[in-house]
Coordinates of C-alpha atoms in Angstrom, one line a residue:
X217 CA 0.0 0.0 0.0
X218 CA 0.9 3.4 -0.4
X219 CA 2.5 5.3 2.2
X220 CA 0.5 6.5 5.5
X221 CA -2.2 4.7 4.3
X222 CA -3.6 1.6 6.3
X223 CA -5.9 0.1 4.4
X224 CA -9.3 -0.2 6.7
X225 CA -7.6 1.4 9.5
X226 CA -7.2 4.5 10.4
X227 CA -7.6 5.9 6.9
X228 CA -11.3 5.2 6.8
X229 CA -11.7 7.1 9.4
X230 CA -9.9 10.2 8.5
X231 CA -12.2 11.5 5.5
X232 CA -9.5 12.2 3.4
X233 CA -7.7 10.4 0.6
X234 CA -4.9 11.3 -1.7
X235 CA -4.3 11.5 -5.5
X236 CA -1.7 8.9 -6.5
X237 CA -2.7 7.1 -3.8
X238 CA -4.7 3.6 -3.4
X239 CA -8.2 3.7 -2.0
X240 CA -10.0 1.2 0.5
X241 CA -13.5 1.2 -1.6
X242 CA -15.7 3.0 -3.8
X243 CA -16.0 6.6 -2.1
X244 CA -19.5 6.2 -0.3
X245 CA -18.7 3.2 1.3
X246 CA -17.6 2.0 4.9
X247 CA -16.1 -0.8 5.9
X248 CA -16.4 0.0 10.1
X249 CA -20.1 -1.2 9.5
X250 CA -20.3 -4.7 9.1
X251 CA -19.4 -6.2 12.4
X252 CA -22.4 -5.3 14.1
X253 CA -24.9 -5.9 10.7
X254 CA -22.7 -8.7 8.9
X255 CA -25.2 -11.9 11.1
X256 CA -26.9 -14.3 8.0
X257 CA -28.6 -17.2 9.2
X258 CA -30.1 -19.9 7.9
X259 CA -32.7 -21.7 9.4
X260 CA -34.2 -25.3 7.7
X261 CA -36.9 -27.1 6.2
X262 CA -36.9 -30.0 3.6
X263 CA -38.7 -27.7 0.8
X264 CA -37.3 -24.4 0.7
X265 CA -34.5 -22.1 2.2
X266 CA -34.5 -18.5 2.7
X267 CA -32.0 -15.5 3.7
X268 CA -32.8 -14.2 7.1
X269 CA -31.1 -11.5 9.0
X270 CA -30.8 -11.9 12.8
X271 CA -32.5 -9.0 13.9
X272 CA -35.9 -8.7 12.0
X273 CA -38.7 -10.5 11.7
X274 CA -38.8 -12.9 8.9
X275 CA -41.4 -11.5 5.9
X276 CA -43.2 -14.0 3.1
X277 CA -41.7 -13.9 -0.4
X278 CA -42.9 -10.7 -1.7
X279 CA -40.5 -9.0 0.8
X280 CA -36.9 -7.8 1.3
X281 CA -34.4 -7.4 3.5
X282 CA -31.9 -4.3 3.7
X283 CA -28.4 -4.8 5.4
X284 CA -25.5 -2.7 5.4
X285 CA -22.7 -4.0 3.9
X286 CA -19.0 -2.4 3.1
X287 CA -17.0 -2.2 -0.1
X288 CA -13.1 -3.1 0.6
X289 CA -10.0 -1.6 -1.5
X290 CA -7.0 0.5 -1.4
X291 CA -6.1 3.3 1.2
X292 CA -4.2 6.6 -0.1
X293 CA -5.4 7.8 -3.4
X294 CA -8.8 6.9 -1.6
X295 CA -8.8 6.5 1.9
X296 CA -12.2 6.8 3.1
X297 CA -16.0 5.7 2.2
X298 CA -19.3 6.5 3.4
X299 CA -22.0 4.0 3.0
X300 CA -23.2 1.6 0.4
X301 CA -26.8 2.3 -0.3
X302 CA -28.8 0.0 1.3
X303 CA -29.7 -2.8 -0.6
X304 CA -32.7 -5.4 -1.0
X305 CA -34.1 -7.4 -4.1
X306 CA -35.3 -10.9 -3.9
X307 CA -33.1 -13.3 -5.6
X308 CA -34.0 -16.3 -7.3
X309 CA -34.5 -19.5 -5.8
X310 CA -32.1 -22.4 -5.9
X311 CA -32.7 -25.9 -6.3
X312 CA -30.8 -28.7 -4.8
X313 CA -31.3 -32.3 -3.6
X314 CA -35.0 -31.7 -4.1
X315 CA -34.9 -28.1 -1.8
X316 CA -35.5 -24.8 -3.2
X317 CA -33.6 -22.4 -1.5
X318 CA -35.2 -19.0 -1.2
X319 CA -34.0 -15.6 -0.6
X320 CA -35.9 -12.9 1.1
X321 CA -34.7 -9.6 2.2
X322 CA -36.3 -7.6 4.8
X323 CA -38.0 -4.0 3.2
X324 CA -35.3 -1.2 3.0
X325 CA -34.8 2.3 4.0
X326 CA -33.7 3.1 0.7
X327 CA -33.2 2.1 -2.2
X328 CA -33.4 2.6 -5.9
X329 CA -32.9 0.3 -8.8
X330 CA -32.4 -3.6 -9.1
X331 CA -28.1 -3.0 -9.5
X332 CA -27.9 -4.2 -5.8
X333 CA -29.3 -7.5 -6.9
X334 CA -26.4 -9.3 -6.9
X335 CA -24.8 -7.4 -3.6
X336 CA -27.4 -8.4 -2.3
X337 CA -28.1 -11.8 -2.5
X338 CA -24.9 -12.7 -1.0
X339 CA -24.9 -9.5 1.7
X340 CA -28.1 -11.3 3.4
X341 CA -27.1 -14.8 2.6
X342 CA -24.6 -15.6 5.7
X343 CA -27.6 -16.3 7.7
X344 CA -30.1 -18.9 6.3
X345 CA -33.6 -20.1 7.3
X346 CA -34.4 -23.4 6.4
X347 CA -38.2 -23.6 5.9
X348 CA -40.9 -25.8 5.3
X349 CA -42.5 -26.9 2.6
X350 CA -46.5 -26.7 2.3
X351 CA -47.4 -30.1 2.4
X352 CA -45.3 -30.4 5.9
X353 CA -47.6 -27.5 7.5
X354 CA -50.1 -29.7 9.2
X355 CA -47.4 -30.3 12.3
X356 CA -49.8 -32.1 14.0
X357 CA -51.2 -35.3 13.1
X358 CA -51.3 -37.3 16.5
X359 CA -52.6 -34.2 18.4
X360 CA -55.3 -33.4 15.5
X361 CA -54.3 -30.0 16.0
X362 CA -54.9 -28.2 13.1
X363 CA -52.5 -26.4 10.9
X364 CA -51.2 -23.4 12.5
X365 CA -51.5 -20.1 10.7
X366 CA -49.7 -17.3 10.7
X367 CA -48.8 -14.7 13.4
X368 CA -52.4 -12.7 13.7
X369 CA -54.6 -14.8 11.7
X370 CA -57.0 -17.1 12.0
X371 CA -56.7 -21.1 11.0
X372 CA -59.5 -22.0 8.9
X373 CA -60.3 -25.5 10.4
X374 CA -60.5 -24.3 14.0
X375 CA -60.6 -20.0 13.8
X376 CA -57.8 -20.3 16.8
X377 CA -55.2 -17.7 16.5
X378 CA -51.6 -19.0 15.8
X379 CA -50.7 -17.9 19.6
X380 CA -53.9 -19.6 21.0
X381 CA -53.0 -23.2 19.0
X382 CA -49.3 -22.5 19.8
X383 CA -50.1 -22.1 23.7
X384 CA -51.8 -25.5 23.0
X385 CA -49.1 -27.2 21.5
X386 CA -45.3 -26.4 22.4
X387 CA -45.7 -27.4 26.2
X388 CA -47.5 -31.0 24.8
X389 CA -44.2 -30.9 22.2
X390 CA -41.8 -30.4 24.9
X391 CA -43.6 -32.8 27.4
X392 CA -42.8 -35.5 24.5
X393 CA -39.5 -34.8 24.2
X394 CA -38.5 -34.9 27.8
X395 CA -41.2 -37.2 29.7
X396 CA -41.0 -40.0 26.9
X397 CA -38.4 -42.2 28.9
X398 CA -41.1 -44.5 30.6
X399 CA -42.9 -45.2 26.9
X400 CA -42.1 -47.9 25.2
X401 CA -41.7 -46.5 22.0
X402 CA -40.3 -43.6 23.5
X403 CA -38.1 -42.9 20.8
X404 CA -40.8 -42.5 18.2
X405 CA -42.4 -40.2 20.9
X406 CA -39.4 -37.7 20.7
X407 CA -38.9 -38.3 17.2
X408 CA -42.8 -37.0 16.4
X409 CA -42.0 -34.3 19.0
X410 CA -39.0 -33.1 17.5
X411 CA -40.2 -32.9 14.0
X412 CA -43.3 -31.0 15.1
X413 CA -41.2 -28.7 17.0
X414 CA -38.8 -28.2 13.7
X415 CA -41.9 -27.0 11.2
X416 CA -43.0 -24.9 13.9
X417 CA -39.1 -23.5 13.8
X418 CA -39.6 -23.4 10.1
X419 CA -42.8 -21.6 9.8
X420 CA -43.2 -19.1 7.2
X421 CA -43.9 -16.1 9.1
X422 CA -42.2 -15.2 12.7
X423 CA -41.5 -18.6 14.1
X424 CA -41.8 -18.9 18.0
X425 CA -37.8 -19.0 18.5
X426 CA -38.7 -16.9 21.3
X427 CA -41.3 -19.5 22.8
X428 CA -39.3 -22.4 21.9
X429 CA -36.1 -20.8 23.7
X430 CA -37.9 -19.8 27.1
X431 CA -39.1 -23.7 27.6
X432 CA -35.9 -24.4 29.0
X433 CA -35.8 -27.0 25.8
X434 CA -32.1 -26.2 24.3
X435 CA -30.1 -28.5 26.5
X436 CA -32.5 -31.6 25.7
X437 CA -32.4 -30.6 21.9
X438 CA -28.3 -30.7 22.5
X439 CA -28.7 -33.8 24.0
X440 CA -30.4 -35.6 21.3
X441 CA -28.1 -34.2 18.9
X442 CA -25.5 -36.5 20.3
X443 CA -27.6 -39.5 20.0
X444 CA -25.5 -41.3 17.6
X445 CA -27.6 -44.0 18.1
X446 CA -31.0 -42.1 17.0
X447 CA -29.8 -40.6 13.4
X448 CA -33.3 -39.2 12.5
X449 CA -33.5 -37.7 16.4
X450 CA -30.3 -36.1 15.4
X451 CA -31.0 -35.0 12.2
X452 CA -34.5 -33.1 13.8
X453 CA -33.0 -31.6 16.6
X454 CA -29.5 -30.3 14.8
X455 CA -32.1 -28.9 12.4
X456 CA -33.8 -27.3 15.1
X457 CA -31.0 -25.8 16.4
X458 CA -30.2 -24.6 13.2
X459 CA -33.1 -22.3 13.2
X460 CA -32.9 -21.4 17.0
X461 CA -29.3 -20.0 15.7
X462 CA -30.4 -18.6 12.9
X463 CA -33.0 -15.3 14.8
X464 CA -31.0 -13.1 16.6
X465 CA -27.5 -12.6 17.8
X466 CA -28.8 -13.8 21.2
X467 CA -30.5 -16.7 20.1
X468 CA -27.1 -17.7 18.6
X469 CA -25.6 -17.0 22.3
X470 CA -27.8 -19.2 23.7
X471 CA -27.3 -22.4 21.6
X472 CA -23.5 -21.2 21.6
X473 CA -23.6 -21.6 25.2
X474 CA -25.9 -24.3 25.3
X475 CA -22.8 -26.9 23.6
X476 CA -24.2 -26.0 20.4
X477 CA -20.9 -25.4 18.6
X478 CA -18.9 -28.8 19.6
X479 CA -22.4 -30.5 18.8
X480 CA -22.1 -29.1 15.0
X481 CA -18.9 -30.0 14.4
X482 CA -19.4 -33.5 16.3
X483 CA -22.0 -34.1 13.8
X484 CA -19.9 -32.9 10.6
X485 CA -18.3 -36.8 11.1
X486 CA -22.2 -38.4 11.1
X487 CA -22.5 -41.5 8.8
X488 CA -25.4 -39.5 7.8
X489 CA -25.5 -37.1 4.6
X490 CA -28.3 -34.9 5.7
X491 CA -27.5 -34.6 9.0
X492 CA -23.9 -33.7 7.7
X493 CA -25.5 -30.7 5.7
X494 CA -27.3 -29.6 8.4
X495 CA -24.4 -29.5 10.8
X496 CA -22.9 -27.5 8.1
X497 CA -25.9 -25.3 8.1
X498 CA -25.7 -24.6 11.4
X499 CA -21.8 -23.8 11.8
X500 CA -22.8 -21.3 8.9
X501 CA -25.4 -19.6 10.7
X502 CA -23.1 -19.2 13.6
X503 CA -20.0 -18.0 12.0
X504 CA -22.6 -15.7 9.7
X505 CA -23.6 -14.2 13.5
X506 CA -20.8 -11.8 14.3
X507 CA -16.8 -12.1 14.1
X508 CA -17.1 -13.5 17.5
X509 CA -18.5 -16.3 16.9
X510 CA -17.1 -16.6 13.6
X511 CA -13.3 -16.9 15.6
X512 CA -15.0 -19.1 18.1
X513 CA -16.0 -21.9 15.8
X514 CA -12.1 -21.9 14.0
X515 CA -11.1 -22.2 17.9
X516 CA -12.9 -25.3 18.2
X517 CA -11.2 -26.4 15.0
X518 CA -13.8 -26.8 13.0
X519 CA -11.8 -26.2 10.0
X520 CA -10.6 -29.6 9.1
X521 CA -13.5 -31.6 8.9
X522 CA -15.2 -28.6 6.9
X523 CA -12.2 -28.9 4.2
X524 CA -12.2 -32.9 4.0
X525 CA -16.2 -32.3 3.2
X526 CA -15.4 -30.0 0.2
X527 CA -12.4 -32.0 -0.9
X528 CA -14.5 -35.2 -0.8
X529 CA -18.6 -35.0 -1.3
X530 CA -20.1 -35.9 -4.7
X531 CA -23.4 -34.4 -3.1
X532 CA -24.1 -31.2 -5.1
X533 CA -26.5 -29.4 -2.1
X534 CA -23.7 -30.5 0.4
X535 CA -21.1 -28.5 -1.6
X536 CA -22.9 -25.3 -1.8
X537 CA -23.8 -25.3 1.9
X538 CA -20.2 -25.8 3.1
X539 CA -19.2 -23.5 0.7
X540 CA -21.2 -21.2 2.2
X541 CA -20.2 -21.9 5.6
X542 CA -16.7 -21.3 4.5
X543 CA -17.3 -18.3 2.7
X544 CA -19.0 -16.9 6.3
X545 CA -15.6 -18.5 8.0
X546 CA -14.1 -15.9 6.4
X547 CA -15.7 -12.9 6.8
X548 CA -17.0 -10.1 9.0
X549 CA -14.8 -7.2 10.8
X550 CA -12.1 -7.3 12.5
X551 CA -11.2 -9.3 9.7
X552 CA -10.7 -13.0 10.1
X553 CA -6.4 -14.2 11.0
X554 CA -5.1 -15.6 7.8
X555 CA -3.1 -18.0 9.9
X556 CA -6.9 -19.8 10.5
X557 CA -7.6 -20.4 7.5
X558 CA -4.5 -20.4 5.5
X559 CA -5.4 -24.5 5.0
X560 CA -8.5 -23.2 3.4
X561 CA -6.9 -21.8 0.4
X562 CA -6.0 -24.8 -1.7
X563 CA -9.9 -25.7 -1.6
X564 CA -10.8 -21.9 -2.8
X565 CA -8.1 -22.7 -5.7
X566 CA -10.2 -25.8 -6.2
X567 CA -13.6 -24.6 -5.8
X568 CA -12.7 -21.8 -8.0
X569 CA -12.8 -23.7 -11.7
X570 CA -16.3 -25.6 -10.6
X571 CA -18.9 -24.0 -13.0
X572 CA -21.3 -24.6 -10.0
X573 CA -23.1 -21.0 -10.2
X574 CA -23.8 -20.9 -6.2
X575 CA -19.8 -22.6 -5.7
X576 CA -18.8 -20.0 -7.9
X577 CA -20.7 -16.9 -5.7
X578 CA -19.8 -18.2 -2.4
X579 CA -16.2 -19.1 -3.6
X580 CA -15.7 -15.6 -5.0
X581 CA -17.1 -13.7 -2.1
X582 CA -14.9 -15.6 0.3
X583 CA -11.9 -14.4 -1.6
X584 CA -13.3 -11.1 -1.3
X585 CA -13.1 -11.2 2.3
X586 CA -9.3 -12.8 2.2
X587 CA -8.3 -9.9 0.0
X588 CA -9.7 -7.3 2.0
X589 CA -7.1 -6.0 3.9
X590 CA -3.2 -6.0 4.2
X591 CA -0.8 -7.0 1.0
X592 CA 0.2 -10.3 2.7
X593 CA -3.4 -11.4 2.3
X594 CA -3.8 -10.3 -0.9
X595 CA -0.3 -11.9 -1.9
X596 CA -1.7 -15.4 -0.1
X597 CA -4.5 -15.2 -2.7
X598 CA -2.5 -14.5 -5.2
X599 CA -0.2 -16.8 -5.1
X600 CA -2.9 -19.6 -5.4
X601 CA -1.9 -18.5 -9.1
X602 CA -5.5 -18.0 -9.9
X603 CA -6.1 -14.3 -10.9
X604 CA -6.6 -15.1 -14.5
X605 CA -9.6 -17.3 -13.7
X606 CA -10.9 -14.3 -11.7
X607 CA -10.7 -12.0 -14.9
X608 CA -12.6 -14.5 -16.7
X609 CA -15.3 -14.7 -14.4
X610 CA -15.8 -10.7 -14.9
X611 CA -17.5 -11.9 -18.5
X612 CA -20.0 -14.4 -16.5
X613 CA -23.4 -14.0 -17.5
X614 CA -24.3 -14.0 -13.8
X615 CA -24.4 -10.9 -12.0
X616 CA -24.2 -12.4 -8.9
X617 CA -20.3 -13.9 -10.1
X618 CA -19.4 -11.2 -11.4
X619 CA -20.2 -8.8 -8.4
X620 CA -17.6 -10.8 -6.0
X621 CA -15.4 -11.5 -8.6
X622 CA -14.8 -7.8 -9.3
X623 CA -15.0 -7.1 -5.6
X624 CA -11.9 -9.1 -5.4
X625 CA -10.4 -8.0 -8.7
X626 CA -10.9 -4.5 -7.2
X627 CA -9.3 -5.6 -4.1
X628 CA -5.9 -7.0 -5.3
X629 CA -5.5 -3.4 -7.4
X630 CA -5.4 -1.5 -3.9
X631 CA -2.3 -3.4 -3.1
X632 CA 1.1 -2.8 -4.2
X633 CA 2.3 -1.8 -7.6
X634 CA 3.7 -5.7 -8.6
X635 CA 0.4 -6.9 -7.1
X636 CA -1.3 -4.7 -9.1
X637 CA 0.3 -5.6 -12.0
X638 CA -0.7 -9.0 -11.7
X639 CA -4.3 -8.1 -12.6
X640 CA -3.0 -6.2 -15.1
X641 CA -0.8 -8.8 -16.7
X642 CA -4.1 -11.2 -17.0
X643 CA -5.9 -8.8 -19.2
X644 CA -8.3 -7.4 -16.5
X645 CA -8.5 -4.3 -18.7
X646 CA -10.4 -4.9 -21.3
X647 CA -12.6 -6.7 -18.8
X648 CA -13.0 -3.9 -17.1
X649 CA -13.6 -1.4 -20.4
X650 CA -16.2 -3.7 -20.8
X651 CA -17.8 -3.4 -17.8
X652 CA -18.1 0.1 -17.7
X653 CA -20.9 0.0 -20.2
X654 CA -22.6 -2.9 -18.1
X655 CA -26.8 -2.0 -17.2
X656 CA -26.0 -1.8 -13.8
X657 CA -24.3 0.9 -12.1
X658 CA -23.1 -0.2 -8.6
X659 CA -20.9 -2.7 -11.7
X660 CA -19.8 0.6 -13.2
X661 CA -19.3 2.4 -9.7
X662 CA -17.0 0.0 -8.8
X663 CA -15.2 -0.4 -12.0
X664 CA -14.6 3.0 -11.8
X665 CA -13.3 2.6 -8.1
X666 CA -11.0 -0.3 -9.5
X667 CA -9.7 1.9 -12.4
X668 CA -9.2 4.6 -9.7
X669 CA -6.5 2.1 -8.2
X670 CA -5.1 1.7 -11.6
X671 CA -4.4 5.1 -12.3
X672 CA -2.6 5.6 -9.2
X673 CA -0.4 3.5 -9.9
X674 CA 3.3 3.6 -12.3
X675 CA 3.7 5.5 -15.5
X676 CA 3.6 2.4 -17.1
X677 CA 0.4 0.9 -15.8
X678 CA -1.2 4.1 -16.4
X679 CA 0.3 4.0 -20.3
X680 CA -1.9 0.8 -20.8
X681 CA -5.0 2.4 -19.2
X682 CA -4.9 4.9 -22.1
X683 CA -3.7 2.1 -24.5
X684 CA -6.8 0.4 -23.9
X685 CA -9.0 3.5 -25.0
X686 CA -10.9 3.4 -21.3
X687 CA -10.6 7.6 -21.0
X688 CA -13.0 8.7 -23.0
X689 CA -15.7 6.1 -21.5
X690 CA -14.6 7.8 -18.0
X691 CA -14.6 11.2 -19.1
X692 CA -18.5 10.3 -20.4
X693 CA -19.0 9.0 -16.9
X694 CA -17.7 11.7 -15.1
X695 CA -20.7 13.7 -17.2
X696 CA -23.6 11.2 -17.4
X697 CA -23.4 9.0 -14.6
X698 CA -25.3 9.3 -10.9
X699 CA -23.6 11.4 -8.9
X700 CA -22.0 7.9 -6.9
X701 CA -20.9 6.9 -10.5
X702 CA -19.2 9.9 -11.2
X703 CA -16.9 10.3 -7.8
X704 CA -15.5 7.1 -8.6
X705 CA -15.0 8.1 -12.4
X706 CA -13.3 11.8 -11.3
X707 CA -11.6 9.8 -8.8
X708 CA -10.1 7.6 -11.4
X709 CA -9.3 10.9 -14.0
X710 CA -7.6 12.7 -11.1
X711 CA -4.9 10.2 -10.2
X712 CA -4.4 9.7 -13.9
X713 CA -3.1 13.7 -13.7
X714 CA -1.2 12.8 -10.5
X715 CA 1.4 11.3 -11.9
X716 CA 1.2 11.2 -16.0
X717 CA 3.4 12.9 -18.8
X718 CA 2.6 16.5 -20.7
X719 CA 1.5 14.3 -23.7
X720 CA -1.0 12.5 -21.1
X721 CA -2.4 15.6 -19.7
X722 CA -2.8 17.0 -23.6
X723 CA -4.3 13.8 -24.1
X724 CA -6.6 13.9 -21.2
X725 CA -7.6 18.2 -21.6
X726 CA -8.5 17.0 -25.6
X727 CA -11.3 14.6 -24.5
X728 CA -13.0 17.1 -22.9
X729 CA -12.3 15.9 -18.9
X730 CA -12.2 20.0 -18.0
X731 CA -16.0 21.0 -18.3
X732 CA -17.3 18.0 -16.6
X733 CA -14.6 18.3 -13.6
X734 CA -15.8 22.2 -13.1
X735 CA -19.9 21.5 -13.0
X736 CA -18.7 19.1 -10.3
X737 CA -17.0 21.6 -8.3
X738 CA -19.9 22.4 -6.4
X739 CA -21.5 18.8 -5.1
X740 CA -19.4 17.9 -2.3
X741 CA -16.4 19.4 -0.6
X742 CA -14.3 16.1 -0.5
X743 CA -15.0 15.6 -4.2
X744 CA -14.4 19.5 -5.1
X745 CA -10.7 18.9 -3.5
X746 CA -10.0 16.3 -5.3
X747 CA -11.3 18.0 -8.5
X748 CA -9.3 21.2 -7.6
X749 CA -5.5 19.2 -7.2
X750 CA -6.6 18.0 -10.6
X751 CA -7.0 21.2 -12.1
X752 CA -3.8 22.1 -10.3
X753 CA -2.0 19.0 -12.0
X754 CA -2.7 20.0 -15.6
X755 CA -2.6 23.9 -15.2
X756 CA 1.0 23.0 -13.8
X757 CA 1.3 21.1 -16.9
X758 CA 0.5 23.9 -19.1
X759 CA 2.6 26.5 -17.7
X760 CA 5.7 24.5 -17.6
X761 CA 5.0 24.1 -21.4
X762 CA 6.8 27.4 -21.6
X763 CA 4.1 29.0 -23.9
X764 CA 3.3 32.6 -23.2
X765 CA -0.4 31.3 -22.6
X766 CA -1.3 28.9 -20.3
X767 CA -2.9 26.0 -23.0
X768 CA -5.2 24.7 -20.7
X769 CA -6.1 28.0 -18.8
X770 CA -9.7 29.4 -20.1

């Protein structure tokens, strides 16, 4: 990095960044908000899956969920970001081993177009729901309790509320899965009671986590989970857990506290494929929590038997999910040690060349993460020798590749020059030229904040920014764009004066880069500096020319 700059230290914090200088992220984002926001959970049912965030109330498919999220990159030349606009969109379902996997997003503050699809879909997917599919809604055969409804309504058969049946049926539920010892078939007992208990867990609307916490019932459920013995009782209650995890932060706590983590990772060794996944599931919803959890479950080394699953299962669904899980082992803030998941990078290298669209997103947004931060990270990544694979997936027809492959692309440019040049040297240019003209424009934003890191880089890494023809698309941008568009495009002009040659300034003033930097001058103070050491830069140029007139004075 470049000097006095710390990447996503103490630069993001000082509202300033230099020309010539590499940035942390686009310039309207943050990357001191994700600690606190960053929880995605994932609660479970056989049919369908859905994205959750911890700390709102779950919504049916026609909703969305906003989160926070940051946008990582070089310090110096760009040192500080405000906020990403929040983001929501609902993301098409996946399908795997018979289970669509829905994502919903809570409503948002604010937002405007559908370019945050992508973002999107993977800022909300660290925490998972695992739902319930239709047919599985009547809960309550031996009881002939009718189907619950949701929160506030009214069940059809019976016109009792969802609290009213609810007040009815956990204490029988729980009664069953403690108080069955003395039956003979006991174990079916539990094992009705348990999967009752799990639709209700899985329910569409608001599930009762609350309820279901304040019976006291979390150590029994932990219990059962190490039932080696009772594979279907384990399968129920892990998945149970997985949902219990998958609320709130404090939700999480209590299963955390509960055994719940050395349970997971017990069952990650089950002779059992499903039960497997959904161990998987719920170390993901954990480490998807908060970065304390996330460093809790490396401490109880759950690493290992998370890699020999990805290095070894033919089971498509089982792949995504602990690629997921790994993708959450490596995020949130303060960022996660390398030194924890150093192991992990041969399987990224792996993962990376499986055309498996949700490997792919999971993969990539994992690498984002590694690459977030210091130039020994980025150099780890690197070194996996698989840069030119992330340049090719900047042409994916899948937005929601493309977004955490550029992320990452973006990324490696904030490092130093030789690292840079390593993006540059696997033709991420004309990748990038291309996506400048893509539909949507957090893509071009943040091709504009990668170029940014381009241009402040050497003479000769600037040289094939303007062999590549990219200036006059910038200098377009800089006119045309939204306003976020165009920092990033001014911001990527500017360092391109910083540091380049009379014949690149004469270059730059002919395409017409001087009208759109002044109407600029008055939007935002931060901005207006860095527009003003522009002008400086090429009116320095022009009088050192020597010509009685300043060329490029008006």
């Amino acid at each position: 990095m470049s000097a006095g700059s710390s990447g996503t230290g103490s630069s993001m914090c000082s509202g300033t960044r230099s020309l010539s200088s590499k940035t942390t992220g686009p310039a309207d984002v943050s990357t001191d908000n994700l600690t606190n926001t960053m929880a995605n959970m994932k609660v479970s049912d056989t049919a369908s899956r859905t994205i959750e965030t911890p700390t709102v109330v779950l919504f049916d498919k026609a909703t969305s969920e906003s989160h926070p999220m940051e946008i990582p990159g070089r310090s110096g030349a760009i040192s500080t970001r405000a906020t990403l606009p929040t983001i929501h969109q609902n993301v098409p379902a996946r399908t795997g081993s018979g289970e669509n996997i829905e994502r919903i997003f809570a409503p948002p503050r604010q937002t405007s177009s559908t370019h945050w699809t992508a973002i999107a879909a993977h800022v909300n997917r660290s925490v998972r729901l695992k739902r319930q599919h239709v047919r599985d809604q009547a809960m309550c055969e031996r009881r002939k309790i009718s189907c619950i409804a949701p929160s506030g309504t009214q069940s059809p058969s019976s016109g009792n509320t969802f609290d009213q049946q609810l007040d009815a049926l956990l204490p029988a539920i729980v009664n069953d899965l403690r108080a069955a010892g003395n039956l003979h078939n006991a174990n079916a007992v539990r094992m009705r009671a348990a999967q009752q208990l799990r639709k209700l867990l899985s329910h569409e609307r608001s599930p009762p986590v609350a309820q279901v916490v304040a019976t006291g019932i979390l150590p029994d459920l932990l219990r059962f989970m190490l039932a080696d013995d009772l594979p279907g009782l384990q399968f129920e209650t892990a998945w149970c857990l997985t949902n219990l995890a998958s609320d709130s932060q404090s939700h999480a706590k209590l299963v955390i506290e509960a055994g719940g983590v050395p349970a997971f990772i017990h069952l990650l060794k089950s002779n059992d494929v499903q039960t497997v996944e959904q161990a998987v599931w719920g170390l993901g919803n954990v480490a998807g929590t908060c970065a304390e959890y996330r460093d809790l479950i490396l401490a109880a080394n759950c690493l290992p038997p998370l890699l020999e699953i990805l290095r070894t299962t033919e089971r498509v669904s089982l792949l995504r999910n602990a690629t997921w899980t790994l993708s959450n082992i490596c995020r949130g803030k303060p960022a996660v040690d390398m030194c924890q998941v150093k192991e992990a990078l041969p399987i990224f290298k792996s993962l990376i060349y499986r055309a498996d669209r949700e490997v792919l997103i999971d993969i990539c947004w994992g690498l984002s993460y590694l690459t977030d931060g210091e130039n020994e990270k980025i150099q780890a990544v690197l070194d996996l020798d698989i840069t030119k694979r992330l340049v090719n997936l900047l042409k994916h027809e899948s937005l929601h590749v493309v977004t955490p492959a550029l992320r990452t692309i973006g990324n490696i440019a904030t490092g130093e020059d030789h690292q840079t040049q390593q993006v540059l040297n696997c033709g991420a240019l004309p990748a990038l030229k291309e996506l400048l003209t893509n539909e949507h424009a957090a893509i071009r934003k943040e091709t504009c904040w990668t170029l940014s890191n381009i241009t402040a880089g050497t003479t000769p890494q600037v040289q094939l920014v303007f062999d590549e023809d990219i200036l006059p698309i910038l200098v377009k941008m800089a006119s045309t764009e939204p306003f976020r568009t165009q920092k990033e495009a001014v911001w990527a002009l500017a360092n391109l004066t910083s540091g380049a040659s009379p014949a690149h300034i004469e270059h730059i003033v002919s395409l017409g880069v001087l009208d759109p930097l002044v109407c600029l001058l008055g939007q935002e103070d931060r901005l207006a500096h860095v527009i003003l050491e522009c002008l400086d830069n090429v009116l320095k140029t022009g009088q050192s020319a020597g010509q009685r007139k300043n060329p490029y004075a008006k």
